[in-house]
PDB file of C-alpha atoms in Angstrom:
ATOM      1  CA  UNK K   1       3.951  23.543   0.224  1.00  0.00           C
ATOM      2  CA  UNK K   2       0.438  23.516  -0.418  1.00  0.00           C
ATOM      3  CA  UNK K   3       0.722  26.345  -2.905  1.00  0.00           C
ATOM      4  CA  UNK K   4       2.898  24.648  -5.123  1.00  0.00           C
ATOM      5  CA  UNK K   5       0.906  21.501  -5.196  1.00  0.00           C
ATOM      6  CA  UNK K   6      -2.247  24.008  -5.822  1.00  0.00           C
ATOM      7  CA  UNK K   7      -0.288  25.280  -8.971  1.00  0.00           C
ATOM      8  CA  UNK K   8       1.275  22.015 -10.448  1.00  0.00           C
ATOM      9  CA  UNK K   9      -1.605  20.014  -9.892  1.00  0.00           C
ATOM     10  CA  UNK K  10      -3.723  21.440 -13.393  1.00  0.00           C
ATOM     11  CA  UNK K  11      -0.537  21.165 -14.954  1.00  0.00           C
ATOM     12  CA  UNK K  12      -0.005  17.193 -13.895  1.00  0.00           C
ATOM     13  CA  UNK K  13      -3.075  16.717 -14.961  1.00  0.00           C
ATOM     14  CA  UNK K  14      -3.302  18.362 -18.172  1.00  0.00           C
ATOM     15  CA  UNK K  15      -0.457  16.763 -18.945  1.00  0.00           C
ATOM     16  CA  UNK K  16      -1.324  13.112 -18.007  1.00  0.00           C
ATOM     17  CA  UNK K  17      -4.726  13.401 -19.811  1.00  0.00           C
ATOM     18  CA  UNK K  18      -2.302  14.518 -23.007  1.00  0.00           C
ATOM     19  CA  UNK K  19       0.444  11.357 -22.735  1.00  0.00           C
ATOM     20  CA  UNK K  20      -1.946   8.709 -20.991  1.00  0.00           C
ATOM     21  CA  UNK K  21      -1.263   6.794 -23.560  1.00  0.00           C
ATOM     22  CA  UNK K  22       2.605   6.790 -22.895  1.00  0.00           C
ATOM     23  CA  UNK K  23       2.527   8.256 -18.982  1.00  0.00           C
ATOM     24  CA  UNK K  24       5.805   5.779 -18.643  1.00  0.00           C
ATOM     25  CA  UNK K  25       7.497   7.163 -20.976  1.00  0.00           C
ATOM     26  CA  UNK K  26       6.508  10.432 -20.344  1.00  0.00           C
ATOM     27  CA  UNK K  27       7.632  10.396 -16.347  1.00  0.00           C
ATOM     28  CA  UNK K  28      10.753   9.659 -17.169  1.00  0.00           C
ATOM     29  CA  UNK K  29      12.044  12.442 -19.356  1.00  0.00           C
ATOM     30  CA  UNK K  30       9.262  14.414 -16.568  1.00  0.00           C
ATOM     31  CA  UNK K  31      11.507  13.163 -13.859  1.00  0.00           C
ATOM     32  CA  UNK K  32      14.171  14.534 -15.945  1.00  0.00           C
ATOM     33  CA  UNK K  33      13.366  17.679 -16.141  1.00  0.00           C
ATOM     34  CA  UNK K  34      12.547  17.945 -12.784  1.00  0.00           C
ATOM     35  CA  UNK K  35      16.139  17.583 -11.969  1.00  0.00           C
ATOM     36  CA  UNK K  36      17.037  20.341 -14.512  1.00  0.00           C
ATOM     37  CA  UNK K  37      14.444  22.856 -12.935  1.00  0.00           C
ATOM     38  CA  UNK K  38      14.945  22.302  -9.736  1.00  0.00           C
ATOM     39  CA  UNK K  39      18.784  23.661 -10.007  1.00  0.00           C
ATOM     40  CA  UNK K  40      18.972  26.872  -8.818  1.00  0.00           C
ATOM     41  CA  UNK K  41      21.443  28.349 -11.329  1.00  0.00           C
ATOM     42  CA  UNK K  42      18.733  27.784 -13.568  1.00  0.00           C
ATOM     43  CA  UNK K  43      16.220  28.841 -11.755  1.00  0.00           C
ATOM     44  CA  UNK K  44      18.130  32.704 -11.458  1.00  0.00           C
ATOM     45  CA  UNK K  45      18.610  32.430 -14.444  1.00  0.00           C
ATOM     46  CA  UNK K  46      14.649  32.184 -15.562  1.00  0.00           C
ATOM     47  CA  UNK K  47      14.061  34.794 -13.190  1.00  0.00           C
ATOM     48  CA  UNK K  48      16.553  37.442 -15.076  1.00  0.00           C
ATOM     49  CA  UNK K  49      14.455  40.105 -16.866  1.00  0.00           C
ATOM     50  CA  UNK K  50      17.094  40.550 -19.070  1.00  0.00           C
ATOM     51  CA  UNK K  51      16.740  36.809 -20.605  1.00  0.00           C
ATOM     52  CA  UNK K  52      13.913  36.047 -23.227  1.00  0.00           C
ATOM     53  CA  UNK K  53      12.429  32.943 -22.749  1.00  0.00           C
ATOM     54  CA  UNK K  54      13.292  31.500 -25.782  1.00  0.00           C
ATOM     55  CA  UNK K  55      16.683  31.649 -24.547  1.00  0.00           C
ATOM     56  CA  UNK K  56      15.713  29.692 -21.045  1.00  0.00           C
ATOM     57  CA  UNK K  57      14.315  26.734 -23.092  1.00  0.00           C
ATOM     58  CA  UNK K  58      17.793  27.107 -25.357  1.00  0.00           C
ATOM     59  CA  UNK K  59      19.295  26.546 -21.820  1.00  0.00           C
ATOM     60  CA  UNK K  60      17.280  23.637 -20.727  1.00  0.00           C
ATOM     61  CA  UNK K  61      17.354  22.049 -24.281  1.00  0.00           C
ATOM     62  CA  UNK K  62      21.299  22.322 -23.702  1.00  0.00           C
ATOM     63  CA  UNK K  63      21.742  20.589 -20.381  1.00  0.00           C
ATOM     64  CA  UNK K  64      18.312  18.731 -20.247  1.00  0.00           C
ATOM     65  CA  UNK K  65      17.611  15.480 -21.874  1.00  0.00           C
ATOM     66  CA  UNK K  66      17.797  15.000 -25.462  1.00  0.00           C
ATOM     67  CA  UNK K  67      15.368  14.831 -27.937  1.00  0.00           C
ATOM     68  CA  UNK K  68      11.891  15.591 -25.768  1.00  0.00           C
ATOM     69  CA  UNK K  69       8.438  15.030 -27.320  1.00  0.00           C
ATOM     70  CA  UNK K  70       6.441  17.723 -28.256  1.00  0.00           C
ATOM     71  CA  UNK K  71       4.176  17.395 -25.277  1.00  0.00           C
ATOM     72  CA  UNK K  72       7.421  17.835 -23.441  1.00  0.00           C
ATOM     73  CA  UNK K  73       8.159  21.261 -25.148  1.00  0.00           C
ATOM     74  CA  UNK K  74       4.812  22.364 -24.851  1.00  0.00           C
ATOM     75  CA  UNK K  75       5.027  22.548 -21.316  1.00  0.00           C
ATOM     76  CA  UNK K  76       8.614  23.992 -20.284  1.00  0.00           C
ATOM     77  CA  UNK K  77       6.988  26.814 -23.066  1.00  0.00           C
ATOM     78  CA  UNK K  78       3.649  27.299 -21.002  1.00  0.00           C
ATOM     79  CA  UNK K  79       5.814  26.875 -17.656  1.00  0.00           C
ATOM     80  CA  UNK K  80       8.583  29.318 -18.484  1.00  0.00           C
ATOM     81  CA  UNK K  81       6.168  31.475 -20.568  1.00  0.00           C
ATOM     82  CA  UNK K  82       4.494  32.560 -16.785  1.00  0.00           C
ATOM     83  CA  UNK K  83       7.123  32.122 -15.068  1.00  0.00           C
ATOM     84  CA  UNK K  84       6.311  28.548 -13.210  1.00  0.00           C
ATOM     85  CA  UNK K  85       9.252  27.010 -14.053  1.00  0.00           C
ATOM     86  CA  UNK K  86      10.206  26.376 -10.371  1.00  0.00           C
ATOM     87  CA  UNK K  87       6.816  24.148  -9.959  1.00  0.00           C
ATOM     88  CA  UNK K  88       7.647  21.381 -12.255  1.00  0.00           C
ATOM     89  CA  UNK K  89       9.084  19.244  -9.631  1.00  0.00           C
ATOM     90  CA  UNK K  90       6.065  18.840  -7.713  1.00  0.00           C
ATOM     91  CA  UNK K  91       4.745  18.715 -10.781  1.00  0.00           C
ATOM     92  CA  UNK K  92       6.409  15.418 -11.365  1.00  0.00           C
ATOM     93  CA  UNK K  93       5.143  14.764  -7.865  1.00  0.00           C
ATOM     94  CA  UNK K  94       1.757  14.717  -8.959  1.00  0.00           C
ATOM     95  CA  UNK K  95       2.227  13.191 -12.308  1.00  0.00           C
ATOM     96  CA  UNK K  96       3.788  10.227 -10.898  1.00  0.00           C
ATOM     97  CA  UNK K  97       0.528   9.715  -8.366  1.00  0.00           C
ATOM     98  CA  UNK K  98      -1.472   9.994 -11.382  1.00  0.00           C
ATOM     99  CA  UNK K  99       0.411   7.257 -13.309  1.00  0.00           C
ATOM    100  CA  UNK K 100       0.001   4.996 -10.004  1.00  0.00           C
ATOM    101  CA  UNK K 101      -3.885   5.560  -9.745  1.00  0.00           C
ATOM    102  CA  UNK K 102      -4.047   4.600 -13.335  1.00  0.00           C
ATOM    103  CA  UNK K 103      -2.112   1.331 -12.641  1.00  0.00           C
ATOM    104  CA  UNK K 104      -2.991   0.680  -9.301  1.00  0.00           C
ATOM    105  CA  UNK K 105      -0.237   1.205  -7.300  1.00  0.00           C
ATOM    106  CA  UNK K 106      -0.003   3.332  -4.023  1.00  0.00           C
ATOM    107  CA  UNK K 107       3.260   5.074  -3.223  1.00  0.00           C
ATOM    108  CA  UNK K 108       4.273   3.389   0.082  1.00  0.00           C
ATOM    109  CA  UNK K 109       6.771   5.560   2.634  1.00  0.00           C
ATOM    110  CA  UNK K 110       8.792   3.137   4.755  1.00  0.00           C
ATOM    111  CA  UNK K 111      10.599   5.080   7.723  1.00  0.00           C
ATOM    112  CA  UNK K 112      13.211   2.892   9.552  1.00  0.00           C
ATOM    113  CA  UNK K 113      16.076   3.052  12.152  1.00  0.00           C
ATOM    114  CA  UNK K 114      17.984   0.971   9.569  1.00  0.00           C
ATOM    115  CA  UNK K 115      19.230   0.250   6.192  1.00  0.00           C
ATOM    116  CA  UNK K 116      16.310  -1.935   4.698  1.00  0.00           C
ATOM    117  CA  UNK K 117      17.606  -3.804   1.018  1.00  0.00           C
ATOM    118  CA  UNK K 118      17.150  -6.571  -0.553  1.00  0.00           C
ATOM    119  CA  UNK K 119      15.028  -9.559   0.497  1.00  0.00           C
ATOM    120  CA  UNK K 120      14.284  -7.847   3.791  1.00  0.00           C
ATOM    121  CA  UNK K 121      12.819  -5.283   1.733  1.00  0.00           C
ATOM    122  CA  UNK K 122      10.850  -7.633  -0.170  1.00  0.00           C
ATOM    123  CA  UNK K 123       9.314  -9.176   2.612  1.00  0.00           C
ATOM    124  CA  UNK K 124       8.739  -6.365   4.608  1.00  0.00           C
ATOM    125  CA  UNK K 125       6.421  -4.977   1.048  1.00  0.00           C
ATOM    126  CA  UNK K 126       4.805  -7.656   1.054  1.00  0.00           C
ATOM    127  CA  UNK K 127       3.469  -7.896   4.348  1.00  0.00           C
ATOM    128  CA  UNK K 128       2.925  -4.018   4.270  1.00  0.00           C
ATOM    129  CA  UNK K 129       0.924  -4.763   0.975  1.00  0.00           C
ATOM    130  CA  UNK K 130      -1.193  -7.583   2.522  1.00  0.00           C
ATOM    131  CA  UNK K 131      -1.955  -5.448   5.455  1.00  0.00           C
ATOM    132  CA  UNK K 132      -2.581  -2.633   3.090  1.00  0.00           C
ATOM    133  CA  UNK K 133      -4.484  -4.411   0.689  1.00  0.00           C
ATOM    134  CA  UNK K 134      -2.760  -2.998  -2.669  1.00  0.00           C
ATOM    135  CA  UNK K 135      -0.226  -3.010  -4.603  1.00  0.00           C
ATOM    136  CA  UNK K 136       2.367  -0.785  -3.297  1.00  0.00           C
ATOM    137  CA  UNK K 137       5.496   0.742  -5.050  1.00  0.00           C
ATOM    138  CA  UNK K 138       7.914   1.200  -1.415  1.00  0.00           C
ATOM    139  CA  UNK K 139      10.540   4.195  -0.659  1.00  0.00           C
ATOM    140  CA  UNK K 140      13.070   3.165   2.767  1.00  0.00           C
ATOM    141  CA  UNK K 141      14.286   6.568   4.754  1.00  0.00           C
ATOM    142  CA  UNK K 142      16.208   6.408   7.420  1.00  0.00           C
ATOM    143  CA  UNK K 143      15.187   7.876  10.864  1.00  0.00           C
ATOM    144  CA  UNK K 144      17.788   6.738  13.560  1.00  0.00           C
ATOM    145  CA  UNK K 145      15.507   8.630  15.764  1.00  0.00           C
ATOM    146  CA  UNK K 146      12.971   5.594  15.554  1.00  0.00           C
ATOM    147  CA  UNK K 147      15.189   3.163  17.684  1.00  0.00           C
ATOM    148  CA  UNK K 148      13.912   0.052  15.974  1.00  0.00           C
ATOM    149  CA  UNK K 149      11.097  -0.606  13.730  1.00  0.00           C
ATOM    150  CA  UNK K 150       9.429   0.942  11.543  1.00  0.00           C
ATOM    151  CA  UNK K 151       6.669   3.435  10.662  1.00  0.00           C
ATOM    152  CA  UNK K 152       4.902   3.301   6.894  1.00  0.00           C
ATOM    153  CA  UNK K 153       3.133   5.989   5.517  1.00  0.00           C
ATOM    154  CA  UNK K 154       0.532   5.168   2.533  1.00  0.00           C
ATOM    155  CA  UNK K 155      -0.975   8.165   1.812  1.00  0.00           C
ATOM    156  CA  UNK K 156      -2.758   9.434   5.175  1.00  0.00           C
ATOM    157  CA  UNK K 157      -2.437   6.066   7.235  1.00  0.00           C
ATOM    158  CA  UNK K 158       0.267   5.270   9.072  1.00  0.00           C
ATOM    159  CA  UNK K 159       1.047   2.162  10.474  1.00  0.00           C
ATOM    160  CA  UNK K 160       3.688   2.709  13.318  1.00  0.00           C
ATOM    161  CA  UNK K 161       5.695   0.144  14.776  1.00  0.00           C
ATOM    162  CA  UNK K 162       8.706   1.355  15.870  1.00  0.00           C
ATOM    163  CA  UNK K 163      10.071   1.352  19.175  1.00  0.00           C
ATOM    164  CA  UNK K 164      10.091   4.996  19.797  1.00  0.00           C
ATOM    165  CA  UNK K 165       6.038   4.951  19.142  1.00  0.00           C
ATOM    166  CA  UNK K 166       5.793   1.940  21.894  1.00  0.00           C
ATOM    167  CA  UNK K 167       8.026   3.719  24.010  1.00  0.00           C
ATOM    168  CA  UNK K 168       5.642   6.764  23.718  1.00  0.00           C
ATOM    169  CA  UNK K 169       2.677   4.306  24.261  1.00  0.00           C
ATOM    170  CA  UNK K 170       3.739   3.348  27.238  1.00  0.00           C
ATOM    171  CA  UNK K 171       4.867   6.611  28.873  1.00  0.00           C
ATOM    172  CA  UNK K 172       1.129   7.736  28.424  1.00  0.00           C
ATOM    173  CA  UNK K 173       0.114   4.498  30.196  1.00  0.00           C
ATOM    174  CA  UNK K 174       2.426   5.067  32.959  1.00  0.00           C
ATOM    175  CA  UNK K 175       1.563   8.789  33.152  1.00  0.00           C
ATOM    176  CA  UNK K 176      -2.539   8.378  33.037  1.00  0.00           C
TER     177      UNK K 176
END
């Protein structure tokens, strides 16, 4: 989806350089929103030629969170206003990656065969931050496919130390 990320990216950023002061605050009711535009019902509904915009953001004010900032309502205007409503989850996306440069944090990817929780999950982020060497804020998703292990993604390195990725190792050693 590199278009999308091409189109919400001005809009994460003109928004983060609006709320730095807040960016917390502001991802959540973000996040919010997110959830709201991403529902298809709505989406249709934004689409119909027959509805006015001002109606839309009635919509969204309705069944979206309550009380929004003006930088908040400044935005579902500009995004409904040319018709970009369906972008503001990735551009949440980008927002929150914003919010973790300015902090210092790197969005961590943890693939695994199993359920990680807990103090395993602790452990296992802090050896992936030592090896790493930042602070990382770690997502589990589980991919039976892996065997055992598991394979972390931080941004464009991957560390992979599952047993399918041995496995696969080793059948090129065999094969060579």
């Amino acid at each position: 989806m590199a278009e999308l990320a091409t189109i919400a990216r001005p809009y994460a950023e003109a928004l983060f350089q609006v709320v730095k002061a807040d960016a917390a605050k502001a991802a959540e009711w973000l996040d919010d929103l997110a959830v709201v535009a991403a529902d298809p019902g709505l989406l249709q509904y934004a689409h119909d030629p027959k509805v006015t915009h001002a109606q839309v953001l009635d919509l969204i004010a309705q069944v979206g969170p309550k009380s929004l900032p003006a930088a908040a309502v400044n935005l579902l205007s500009i995004l409904v206003d040319n018709g970009r409503l369906a972008v503001l989850p990735e551009i949440a996306h980008h927002f929150h990656v914003l919010v973790d440069a300015m902090s210092g944090v790197r969005q961590a990817m943890v693939y695994s065969a199993f359920p990680i929780e807990g103090a395993a999950l602790d452990d296992l982020t802090k050896v992936i931050e030592k090896r790493f060497g930042s602070k990382l804020s770690v997502r589990v998703a589980l991919e039976p496919e892996l065997i055992g292990g598991v394979r972390v993604v931080v941004g464009d390195e991957v560390l992979d130390t599952s047993v399918k990725a041995r496995l696969e190792q080793m059948k090129v050693a065999l094969t060579a």
